[in-house]
Coordinates of C-alpha atoms in Angstrom, one line a residue:
X1 CA 101.3 -151.5 -9.3
X2 CA 97.9 -152.7 -8.1
X3 CA 96.2 -155.8 -9.4
X4 CA 92.4 -156.0 -8.9
X5 CA 90.4 -159.2 -8.9
X6 CA 88.8 -160.3 -11.1
X7 CA 90.5 -158.5 -13.9
X8 CA 92.6 -158.9 -17.1
X9 CA 95.7 -157.8 -15.1
X10 CA 95.1 -160.8 -12.7
X11 CA 94.8 -163.2 -15.6
X12 CA 97.9 -161.9 -17.2
X13 CA 99.9 -162.0 -14.0
X14 CA 98.9 -165.6 -13.3
X15 CA 99.7 -166.6 -16.8
X16 CA 103.1 -164.9 -16.5
X17 CA 103.8 -166.9 -13.3
X18 CA 102.9 -170.2 -15.0
X19 CA 105.1 -169.4 -18.0
X20 CA 108.1 -168.1 -16.0
X21 CA 107.9 -164.5 -17.4
X22 CA 106.5 -162.7 -14.3
X23 CA 108.2 -159.4 -13.6
X24 CA 109.2 -158.3 -10.1
X25 CA 106.5 -155.7 -10.1
X26 CA 103.8 -158.2 -11.1
X27 CA 105.1 -160.7 -8.5
X28 CA 104.9 -158.1 -5.7
X29 CA 101.4 -156.9 -6.7
X30 CA 100.1 -160.4 -7.1
X31 CA 101.6 -161.4 -3.7
X32 CA 99.7 -158.5 -2.0
X33 CA 96.5 -159.5 -3.6
X34 CA 96.8 -163.2 -2.6
X35 CA 97.5 -162.1 1.0
X36 CA 94.2 -160.3 1.3
X37 CA 91.7 -161.9 -1.1
X38 CA 90.5 -165.5 -0.5
X39 CA 88.6 -165.7 -3.8
X40 CA 91.8 -164.7 -5.7
X41 CA 93.8 -167.3 -3.8
X42 CA 91.4 -170.0 -4.7
X43 CA 91.3 -169.0 -8.4
X44 CA 95.1 -168.7 -8.5
X45 CA 95.7 -172.1 -6.9
X46 CA 93.2 -173.7 -9.2
X47 CA 95.0 -172.4 -12.3
X48 CA 98.5 -173.2 -11.0
X49 CA 97.4 -176.7 -10.0
X50 CA 96.0 -177.4 -13.5
X51 CA 99.0 -176.0 -15.1
X52 CA 101.5 -177.9 -13.0
X53 CA 99.6 -181.2 -13.3
X54 CA 99.2 -181.1 -17.0
X55 CA 102.8 -179.8 -17.5
X56 CA 104.1 -182.9 -15.7
X57 CA 103.6 -184.8 -19.0
X58 CA 104.6 -182.8 -22.1
X59 CA 102.5 -184.8 -24.4
X60 CA 99.4 -183.5 -22.6
X61 CA 100.4 -180.0 -21.8
X62 CA 99.7 -177.3 -24.4
X63 CA 99.2 -174.3 -22.2
X64 CA 96.1 -172.9 -20.6
X65 CA 93.4 -171.4 -22.9
X66 CA 92.3 -168.0 -22.0
X67 CA 89.3 -168.3 -19.6
X68 CA 86.1 -167.0 -21.0
X69 CA 83.9 -164.7 -18.9
X70 CA 86.8 -164.2 -16.5
X71 CA 85.0 -161.3 -14.8
X72 CA 82.8 -163.7 -12.9
X73 CA 84.1 -165.0 -9.6
X74 CA 82.2 -168.3 -10.2
X75 CA 83.6 -168.9 -13.6
X76 CA 86.5 -171.4 -13.5
X77 CA 89.5 -171.3 -15.9
X78 CA 89.4 -173.1 -19.2
X79 CA 90.4 -176.7 -19.4
X80 CA 93.4 -177.5 -21.6
X81 CA 92.5 -179.1 -24.9
X82 CA 94.3 -182.2 -23.8
X83 CA 91.5 -183.0 -21.4
X84 CA 89.2 -183.4 -24.4
X85 CA 91.3 -186.2 -25.8
X86 CA 92.9 -184.4 -28.7
X87 CA 96.5 -185.1 -29.8
X88 CA 99.2 -182.5 -29.9
X89 CA 102.9 -182.4 -30.8
X90 CA 105.6 -182.9 -28.3
X91 CA 106.9 -179.6 -26.7
X92 CA 110.5 -178.6 -27.1
X93 CA 113.0 -178.5 -24.2
X94 CA 112.4 -174.8 -23.7
X95 CA 108.8 -175.5 -22.7
X96 CA 110.1 -177.8 -19.9
X97 CA 112.4 -175.0 -18.8
X98 CA 109.6 -172.5 -18.8
X99 CA 107.5 -174.8 -16.7
X100 CA 110.2 -175.3 -14.2
X101 CA 110.7 -171.6 -13.8
X102 CA 106.9 -171.1 -13.5
X103 CA 106.6 -173.7 -10.8
X104 CA 109.5 -172.2 -8.9
X105 CA 107.8 -168.8 -9.1
X106 CA 104.5 -170.3 -8.0
X107 CA 106.2 -171.8 -4.9
X108 CA 107.9 -168.6 -4.0
X109 CA 104.6 -166.7 -4.1
X110 CA 102.9 -169.4 -2.1
X111 CA 105.7 -169.4 0.5
X112 CA 105.7 -165.7 1.0
X113 CA 102.0 -164.9 0.6
X114 CA 99.2 -167.5 0.6
X115 CA 100.8 -170.1 2.8
X116 CA 101.1 -168.0 5.9
X117 CA 97.5 -166.7 5.5
X118 CA 96.2 -170.2 4.9
X119 CA 97.9 -171.6 8.0
X120 CA 96.3 -168.9 10.1
X121 CA 92.9 -169.7 8.7
X122 CA 93.4 -173.4 9.3
X123 CA 94.4 -172.7 12.8
X124 CA 91.0 -171.2 13.6
X125 CA 89.0 -173.7 11.6
X126 CA 85.6 -174.2 13.2
X127 CA 84.8 -177.6 14.6
X128 CA 87.8 -178.3 16.7
X129 CA 86.9 -180.8 19.4
X130 CA 89.9 -180.2 21.7
X131 CA 87.7 -178.7 24.4
X132 CA 85.0 -181.5 24.3
X133 CA 84.5 -183.5 27.4
X134 CA 81.7 -185.9 26.5
X135 CA 79.4 -187.0 23.6
X136 CA 75.7 -187.3 23.2
X137 CA 75.3 -191.1 22.8
X138 CA 71.5 -191.8 22.7
X139 CA 68.3 -189.9 22.8
X140 CA 64.6 -190.9 23.0
X141 CA 61.8 -188.4 22.4
X142 CA 64.2 -185.7 23.4
X143 CA 63.1 -182.0 23.4
X144 CA 65.6 -179.4 24.2
X145 CA 64.8 -176.0 25.8
X146 CA 64.6 -173.0 23.3
X147 CA 67.9 -171.4 22.6
X148 CA 70.8 -172.6 20.5
X149 CA 70.7 -175.5 18.1
X150 CA 70.1 -178.9 19.7
X151 CA 73.1 -181.2 20.3
X152 CA 73.6 -183.6 17.4
X153 CA 73.4 -187.3 18.2
X154 CA 76.9 -188.7 18.4
X155 CA 78.5 -185.3 18.5
X156 CA 81.2 -184.1 20.9
X157 CA 80.0 -181.9 23.8
X158 CA 82.1 -179.0 25.1
X159 CA 81.7 -177.7 28.7
X160 CA 78.4 -175.9 29.1
X161 CA 74.7 -176.5 29.9
X162 CA 72.4 -179.2 28.5
X163 CA 68.7 -178.3 29.2
X164 CA 66.5 -181.3 28.4
X165 CA 62.8 -180.2 28.4
X166 CA 61.4 -183.7 27.9
X167 CA 62.4 -187.2 27.0
X168 CA 65.7 -189.1 27.7
X169 CA 69.3 -188.5 26.8
X170 CA 72.5 -190.5 27.5
X171 CA 75.8 -188.6 27.8
X172 CA 79.0 -190.5 27.7
X173 CA 82.0 -188.6 29.3
X174 CA 85.5 -189.1 27.9
X175 CA 86.5 -190.6 31.2
X176 CA 84.1 -193.5 30.5
X177 CA 81.3 -192.5 32.9
X178 CA 77.7 -192.5 31.5
X179 CA 74.8 -190.4 32.6
X180 CA 71.2 -191.0 31.6
X181 CA 69.0 -187.9 32.0
X182 CA 65.2 -187.7 32.2
X183 CA 63.6 -184.3 31.3
X184 CA 63.0 -181.8 32.5
X185 CA 66.6 -181.7 33.6
X186 CA 69.5 -179.2 33.6
X187 CA 73.1 -180.6 33.5
X188 CA 76.2 -178.6 33.3
X189 CA 79.3 -180.3 31.8
X190 CA 82.5 -179.3 33.6
X191 CA 85.2 -181.8 32.6
X192 CA 85.5 -185.5 31.6
X193 CA 85.3 -186.3 35.3
X194 CA 82.7 -183.8 36.6
X195 CA 79.1 -182.5 36.0
X196 CA 76.6 -180.4 37.9
X197 CA 72.9 -181.4 38.0
X198 CA 70.9 -178.3 38.7
X199 CA 67.5 -180.0 38.3
X200 CA 66.1 -183.3 37.2
X201 CA 66.7 -187.0 37.5
X202 CA 69.7 -189.0 36.3
X203 CA 71.5 -192.3 36.8
X204 CA 75.3 -192.6 36.6
X205 CA 77.2 -195.7 35.6
X206 CA 80.9 -195.3 36.4
X207 CA 83.4 -198.0 35.4
X208 CA 86.6 -198.6 37.2
X209 CA 88.5 -196.4 34.6
X210 CA 86.4 -193.4 35.7
X211 CA 86.5 -194.0 39.4
X212 CA 86.3 -190.6 41.2
X213 CA 83.7 -189.2 38.7
X214 CA 81.8 -186.4 40.5
X215 CA 78.3 -185.1 40.3
X216 CA 77.3 -182.0 42.2
X217 CA 73.9 -180.7 43.0
X218 CA 72.8 -177.5 45.0
X219 CA 72.7 -179.7 48.2
X220 CA 75.7 -182.0 47.9
X221 CA 78.7 -183.2 46.0
X222 CA 78.8 -186.9 45.1
X223 CA 82.1 -188.7 44.3
X224 CA 81.9 -192.2 42.8
X225 CA 84.0 -195.1 44.1
X226 CA 83.1 -197.4 41.3
X227 CA 79.4 -197.7 41.2
X228 CA 75.9 -197.1 39.8
X229 CA 73.9 -194.5 41.5
X230 CA 70.9 -192.2 40.9
X231 CA 70.3 -188.6 41.7
X232 CA 66.9 -186.7 41.8
X233 CA 67.1 -182.9 42.2
X234 CA 63.9 -180.9 42.8
X235 CA 62.5 -178.1 45.0
X236 CA 65.7 -177.5 46.9
X237 CA 66.2 -181.1 47.8
X238 CA 68.5 -183.9 46.5
X239 CA 67.9 -187.6 46.8
X240 CA 70.9 -189.9 46.3
X241 CA 70.3 -193.7 45.7
X242 CA 73.2 -196.2 45.5
X243 CA 72.3 -199.2 43.3
X244 CA 75.8 -200.8 43.1
X245 CA 79.2 -200.2 44.7
X246 CA 79.6 -197.2 47.0
X247 CA 79.9 -193.4 46.9
X248 CA 81.1 -190.6 49.1
X249 CA 79.1 -187.4 49.5
X250 CA 79.7 -183.9 51.0
X251 CA 77.1 -181.4 52.0
X252 CA 79.4 -178.5 51.3
X253 CA 83.0 -177.9 50.2
X254 CA 85.4 -178.8 53.0
X255 CA 82.8 -180.7 54.9
X256 CA 83.4 -184.2 56.1
X257 CA 82.8 -186.9 53.5
X258 CA 80.2 -189.6 54.3
X259 CA 80.0 -193.0 52.7
X260 CA 77.0 -194.8 51.2
X261 CA 77.0 -198.4 50.1
X262 CA 74.8 -200.5 47.8
X263 CA 71.1 -200.4 48.7
X264 CA 71.4 -197.2 50.8
X265 CA 70.4 -193.7 50.1
X266 CA 70.1 -190.2 51.6
X267 CA 67.7 -187.3 51.2
X268 CA 69.1 -183.8 51.7
X269 CA 66.9 -180.7 52.0
X270 CA 68.5 -177.3 52.2
X271 CA 69.7 -176.3 55.7
X272 CA 68.5 -179.6 57.1
X273 CA 70.4 -182.7 58.2
X274 CA 70.5 -185.6 55.8
X275 CA 67.8 -188.3 56.2
X276 CA 68.7 -192.0 55.4
X277 CA 66.5 -193.7 52.8
X278 CA 66.5 -197.0 51.0
X279 CA 67.7 -197.0 47.4
X280 CA 64.6 -197.2 45.2
X281 CA 65.5 -198.7 41.8
X282 CA 61.8 -198.6 40.7
X283 CA 61.8 -194.8 41.0
X284 CA 64.5 -194.8 38.2
X285 CA 63.1 -197.7 36.2
X286 CA 62.4 -195.5 33.1
X287 CA 66.1 -194.5 33.0
X288 CA 67.4 -198.0 33.3
X289 CA 65.1 -198.9 30.4
X290 CA 66.8 -196.4 28.0
X291 CA 68.5 -199.1 25.9
X292 CA 65.2 -200.8 25.2
X293 CA 63.4 -197.5 24.6
X294 CA 66.2 -196.4 22.2
X295 CA 66.0 -199.7 20.2
X296 CA 62.2 -199.4 19.9
X297 CA 62.5 -195.8 18.8
X298 CA 65.1 -196.7 16.1
X299 CA 62.8 -199.4 14.7
X300 CA 59.9 -197.0 14.6
X301 CA 62.0 -194.3 13.0
X302 CA 63.3 -196.7 10.4
X303 CA 59.7 -197.8 9.5
X304 CA 58.7 -194.1 9.2
X305 CA 61.5 -193.6 6.7
X306 CA 60.6 -196.7 4.7
X307 CA 57.1 -195.4 4.3
X308 CA 58.3 -192.0 3.1
X309 CA 60.9 -193.6 0.9
X310 CA 58.3 -195.8 -0.8
X311 CA 56.2 -192.7 -1.7
X312 CA 59.4 -191.0 -2.9
X313 CA 60.0 -193.8 -5.4
X314 CA 56.8 -192.9 -7.2
X315 CA 58.1 -189.4 -8.1
X316 CA 58.3 -189.4 -11.9
X317 CA 61.3 -187.1 -11.8
X318 CA 63.4 -189.5 -9.6
X319 CA 66.0 -191.0 -11.9
X320 CA 68.0 -192.9 -9.3
X321 CA 67.3 -194.0 -5.7
X322 CA 69.7 -196.2 -3.9
X323 CA 68.1 -196.9 -0.6
X324 CA 70.5 -199.8 0.3
X325 CA 67.5 -201.8 1.5
X326 CA 67.0 -204.4 -1.2
X327 CA 70.5 -205.4 -2.1
X328 CA 71.7 -208.8 -1.3
X329 CA 75.1 -208.5 0.6
X330 CA 76.5 -211.3 -1.5
X331 CA 75.5 -209.6 -4.7
X332 CA 77.5 -207.1 -6.6
X333 CA 74.4 -205.3 -8.0
X334 CA 72.9 -202.3 -6.2
X335 CA 69.2 -202.0 -7.1
X336 CA 67.7 -198.7 -8.3
X337 CA 64.5 -198.3 -6.3
X338 CA 62.9 -195.6 -8.5
X339 CA 59.6 -196.8 -10.1
X340 CA 59.5 -194.4 -13.0
X341 CA 58.9 -196.2 -16.3
X342 CA 62.4 -195.7 -17.8
X343 CA 64.7 -196.1 -14.9
X344 CA 68.5 -196.5 -15.4
X345 CA 69.7 -200.1 -14.8
X346 CA 71.0 -201.3 -11.5
X347 CA 74.5 -200.1 -10.5
X348 CA 77.6 -202.2 -9.9
X349 CA 79.4 -202.4 -6.6
X350 CA 83.2 -202.5 -6.9
X351 CA 84.9 -203.3 -3.6
X352 CA 83.0 -201.6 -0.7
X353 CA 81.7 -203.3 2.5
X354 CA 78.3 -203.5 4.0
X355 CA 78.1 -201.7 7.4
X356 CA 75.4 -200.4 9.8
X357 CA 73.6 -197.4 8.5
X358 CA 71.6 -194.7 10.2
X359 CA 69.7 -197.3 12.3
X360 CA 70.9 -200.6 13.7
X361 CA 68.9 -202.7 11.2
X362 CA 69.6 -200.4 8.2
X363 CA 72.5 -201.1 5.9
X364 CA 75.0 -198.7 4.2
X365 CA 78.0 -199.1 2.0
X366 CA 81.5 -198.3 3.4
X367 CA 84.1 -196.8 1.1
X368 CA 87.6 -197.4 2.6
X369 CA 90.0 -198.1 -0.3
X370 CA 90.8 -196.3 -3.5
X371 CA 89.2 -199.1 -5.5
X372 CA 85.8 -198.8 -3.7
X373 CA 83.1 -197.4 -5.8
X374 CA 79.6 -197.8 -7.3
X375 CA 79.4 -197.5 -11.0
X376 CA 76.2 -196.7 -13.0
X377 CA 75.4 -195.6 -16.5
X378 CA 72.4 -193.5 -17.7
X379 CA 71.5 -191.7 -20.8
X380 CA 69.4 -188.5 -21.3
X381 CA 69.9 -184.8 -21.3
X382 CA 68.4 -182.6 -18.6
X383 CA 67.8 -178.9 -18.0
X384 CA 68.2 -179.3 -14.2
X385 CA 69.4 -181.9 -11.8
X386 CA 69.2 -182.5 -8.0
X387 CA 71.6 -184.8 -6.1
X388 CA 71.1 -185.7 -2.5
X389 CA 72.8 -188.3 -0.2
X390 CA 73.1 -189.3 3.5
X391 CA 76.9 -189.7 4.1
X392 CA 79.1 -190.4 7.1
X393 CA 82.5 -188.9 6.4
X394 CA 85.4 -190.6 8.2
X395 CA 88.1 -188.3 6.8
X396 CA 89.0 -185.8 4.1
X397 CA 92.4 -187.1 3.3
X398 CA 92.3 -186.1 -0.4
X399 CA 92.4 -182.6 -1.8
X400 CA 89.2 -183.4 -3.6
X401 CA 87.0 -186.2 -2.1
X402 CA 84.5 -187.6 -4.6
X403 CA 80.8 -187.9 -3.8
X404 CA 79.3 -188.5 -7.3
X405 CA 81.2 -187.8 -10.5
X406 CA 80.7 -188.4 -14.2
X407 CA 83.6 -190.1 -15.9
X408 CA 86.1 -187.6 -17.4
X409 CA 85.1 -184.2 -18.7
X410 CA 82.5 -184.7 -21.4
X411 CA 80.4 -181.6 -22.1
X412 CA 77.4 -181.3 -19.8
X413 CA 78.7 -183.7 -17.1
X414 CA 78.8 -182.8 -13.4
X415 CA 81.3 -183.6 -10.6
X416 CA 80.0 -183.4 -6.9
X417 CA 82.7 -183.5 -4.2
X418 CA 83.9 -182.4 -0.8
X419 CA 87.2 -180.4 -0.6
X420 CA 89.8 -181.3 2.1
X421 CA 88.7 -178.2 4.1
X422 CA 85.0 -179.2 4.3
X423 CA 83.9 -177.1 1.3
X424 CA 81.2 -178.6 -0.9
X425 CA 81.9 -178.4 -4.6
X426 CA 79.9 -178.8 -7.9
X427 CA 81.8 -178.7 -11.2
X428 CA 79.8 -178.3 -14.4
X429 CA 81.5 -179.0 -17.7
X430 CA 80.4 -176.6 -20.5
X431 CA 79.5 -177.5 -24.1
X432 CA 82.1 -175.0 -25.4
X433 CA 85.6 -176.5 -25.7
X434 CA 87.7 -175.9 -22.6
X435 CA 84.9 -174.4 -20.4
X436 CA 83.8 -175.5 -17.0
X437 CA 82.6 -173.9 -13.7
X438 CA 83.2 -174.7 -10.1
X439 CA 80.6 -173.6 -7.6
X440 CA 81.8 -174.0 -4.0
X441 CA 80.1 -173.5 -0.7
X442 CA 81.7 -172.1 2.5
X443 CA 83.4 -174.8 4.7
X444 CA 80.5 -176.7 6.3
X445 CA 81.9 -180.2 7.1
X446 CA 83.8 -179.3 10.3
X447 CA 86.0 -181.6 12.3
X448 CA 83.3 -182.4 14.9
X449 CA 81.0 -183.8 12.2
X450 CA 83.4 -186.5 11.0
X451 CA 81.9 -189.9 11.8
X452 CA 78.3 -188.5 12.0
X453 CA 75.5 -188.9 9.5
X454 CA 74.9 -185.7 7.6
X455 CA 72.6 -184.9 4.6
X456 CA 74.1 -183.3 1.6
X457 CA 72.3 -182.0 -1.5
X458 CA 73.0 -179.8 -4.5
X459 CA 70.5 -178.3 -7.0
X460 CA 71.7 -177.5 -10.5
X461 CA 68.9 -175.3 -11.8
X462 CA 69.3 -174.6 -15.5
X463 CA 66.0 -172.7 -15.6
X464 CA 66.9 -170.0 -13.1
X465 CA 70.7 -170.3 -13.6
X466 CA 71.7 -171.2 -10.1
X467 CA 73.6 -173.9 -8.2
X468 CA 72.5 -174.2 -4.5
X469 CA 74.3 -176.4 -2.0
X470 CA 72.4 -177.7 1.0
X471 CA 73.7 -179.1 4.3
X472 CA 71.3 -180.9 6.6
X473 CA 68.3 -179.5 4.8
X474 CA 69.4 -175.9 4.9
X475 CA 70.9 -173.9 1.9
X476 CA 74.5 -172.9 2.6
X477 CA 75.4 -171.2 -0.7
X478 CA 73.7 -170.1 -4.0
X479 CA 75.9 -169.3 -6.9
X480 CA 75.1 -168.1 -10.5
X481 CA 75.3 -170.9 -13.0
X482 CA 77.2 -169.7 -16.2
X483 CA 77.3 -173.2 -17.8
X484 CA 74.2 -173.6 -20.0
X485 CA 72.1 -176.8 -20.0
X486 CA 71.6 -179.5 -21.1
X487 CA 73.3 -181.6 -18.5
X488 CA 73.8 -185.4 -18.5
X489 CA 75.3 -188.1 -16.4
X490 CA 76.6 -190.8 -18.8
X491 CA 78.8 -193.3 -17.0
X492 CA 79.5 -192.2 -13.4
X493 CA 80.7 -193.3 -10.1
X494 CA 79.5 -192.9 -6.5
X495 CA 82.3 -192.6 -4.0
X496 CA 85.2 -192.4 -6.5
X497 CA 86.1 -191.0 -9.9
X498 CA 87.4 -192.4 -13.2
X499 CA 89.8 -189.7 -14.3
X500 CA 89.7 -190.2 -18.1
X501 CA 92.2 -188.0 -20.0
X502 CA 94.8 -187.6 -17.3
X503 CA 98.1 -189.2 -16.7
X504 CA 98.0 -192.5 -14.9
X505 CA 99.3 -192.9 -11.4
X506 CA 98.9 -189.2 -10.6
X507 CA 98.0 -188.9 -6.9
X508 CA 96.1 -185.7 -7.5
X509 CA 93.7 -187.7 -9.6
X510 CA 92.8 -190.1 -6.7
X511 CA 89.6 -188.6 -5.4
X512 CA 88.1 -191.5 -3.5
X513 CA 85.5 -191.0 -0.7
X514 CA 86.4 -192.1 2.8
X515 CA 83.3 -193.0 4.8
X516 CA 79.9 -194.5 4.2
X517 CA 76.8 -193.7 2.1
X518 CA 73.4 -194.7 3.3
X519 CA 71.1 -193.3 0.6
X520 CA 71.5 -191.5 -2.7
X521 CA 68.9 -189.7 -4.9
X522 CA 69.2 -188.2 -8.3
X523 CA 66.3 -186.1 -9.7
X524 CA 65.9 -184.7 -13.2
X525 CA 64.5 -181.4 -11.9
X526 CA 65.5 -178.7 -9.4
X527 CA 63.9 -179.5 -6.1
X528 CA 62.7 -176.6 -4.0
X529 CA 64.1 -175.7 -0.6
X530 CA 61.1 -177.2 1.2
X531 CA 61.5 -180.5 -0.7
X532 CA 65.2 -180.7 0.4
X533 CA 64.1 -180.0 4.0
X534 CA 61.6 -182.7 3.6
X535 CA 64.2 -185.2 2.4
X536 CA 66.4 -184.3 5.4
X537 CA 63.6 -184.4 8.0
X538 CA 62.3 -187.8 6.7
X539 CA 65.8 -189.4 6.9
X540 CA 67.1 -188.0 10.1
X541 CA 68.3 -190.8 12.5
X542 CA 66.3 -188.9 15.2
X543 CA 63.2 -186.7 14.6
X544 CA 63.5 -183.0 14.8
X545 CA 63.8 -181.7 18.3
X546 CA 63.5 -178.3 20.0
X547 CA 66.8 -176.4 20.4
X548 CA 68.9 -176.4 23.5
X549 CA 70.2 -173.5 25.5
X550 CA 73.8 -173.1 26.6
X551 CA 75.4 -170.5 28.8

């Protein structure tokens, strides 16, 4: 027996599993399908999860309605009628027995099929930082040589080349050593304790914990003894300046080590004896000033965003704009900065803590506990909607992590979330009883992005019938929208979810967000790709830079 997906045979097999009537032949065929088809696994798990959750309370469980339009991969299964708040008679004991058998059958299939595949997939999940040796801590006017994507500010750096075309960058190694580069410069990361400077200027600050940190150049190898030193590499010569403490240097591997103390230096040209020089701190003054330069650049970047944000508030399609700029930290109200004539009222902050946002003098709201949320209420029906937010995700500890969700499952409402594996999800509830649709992206929030500011957006276009997910200004998925407009928000929550219509104290219904939100926008129209890119570019902590090259 062969079960295709999507198909009526698939629907019948899953239904048989959930009701404990699956045959051996169906079980074997379904198992084979789940081993090889990721979309079928997702759909199967969704249906089993809904069935098992609702079956846990007989008063609520009445069986799954047959999903309409089941031929579409993007059409989710029907919601049980219990979610719509209707009352039903209590099921007999046989129903409980059927549910127990169904759950056992589900677990058997998961254990023999899906689970092994899923574990292998998770083992190769992108974004593992186990090989990283350093992080990019600060940049000022940085331009990276053409090639791969530029390193993200705050992101882990794996062994490889950093090619800085212009500007300044500070790299913090996991050993604790800090290097400040001035472009043009080429630096190769080797390990937490070693780097190679092929060209350019740098200063190294090495605390006692990182004693023994090594910087190599084409002319010498420098080993720190607990110090601050500078290196300038250009035209087959290396100049070494010791500003604090002492270092040892070798002209070649195996050669005798020589010591330099504070205030001393040496100039080495290829094939020539080293020449003593005095350490010249003034020659590296611009690198020592990085902290001040970085602070000034942050202030300027923040002011640029404020100017763009003020113009954005004039957009007549902007329903909600939380910029977290005008709120009083002692107040529980969160002002809506949109200046349209009929803006929704200010939101209410429940729990949450004020923290530093994308810039040092910019505030954001941190969501740390299951009670933390921002509640708002708005009326109106809309053909299209666009949601966008700057978020810093600290962890994906829930199966579903809420970004912005309408209360419950009223027709036309939307739920925006991040799945535990980094998938972005948009759920639209249909007007017909028991109909909804989940539009999911590929996994985009990888492990190396946790703790960093990222821009997320989703466009629900009722006119063209599409849902488009964006990550950092770029579209990552576009799915057909089978739920028809109008859409509306009603009462909703940012960073959490009020699960109306479900059993209380159900862990699956806890969908709080763990992290911080710096800005949130809700438009009553479908923004274009160029407009989403504009929102991302205007709000980036650092301006766009040229890509880097790694080899």
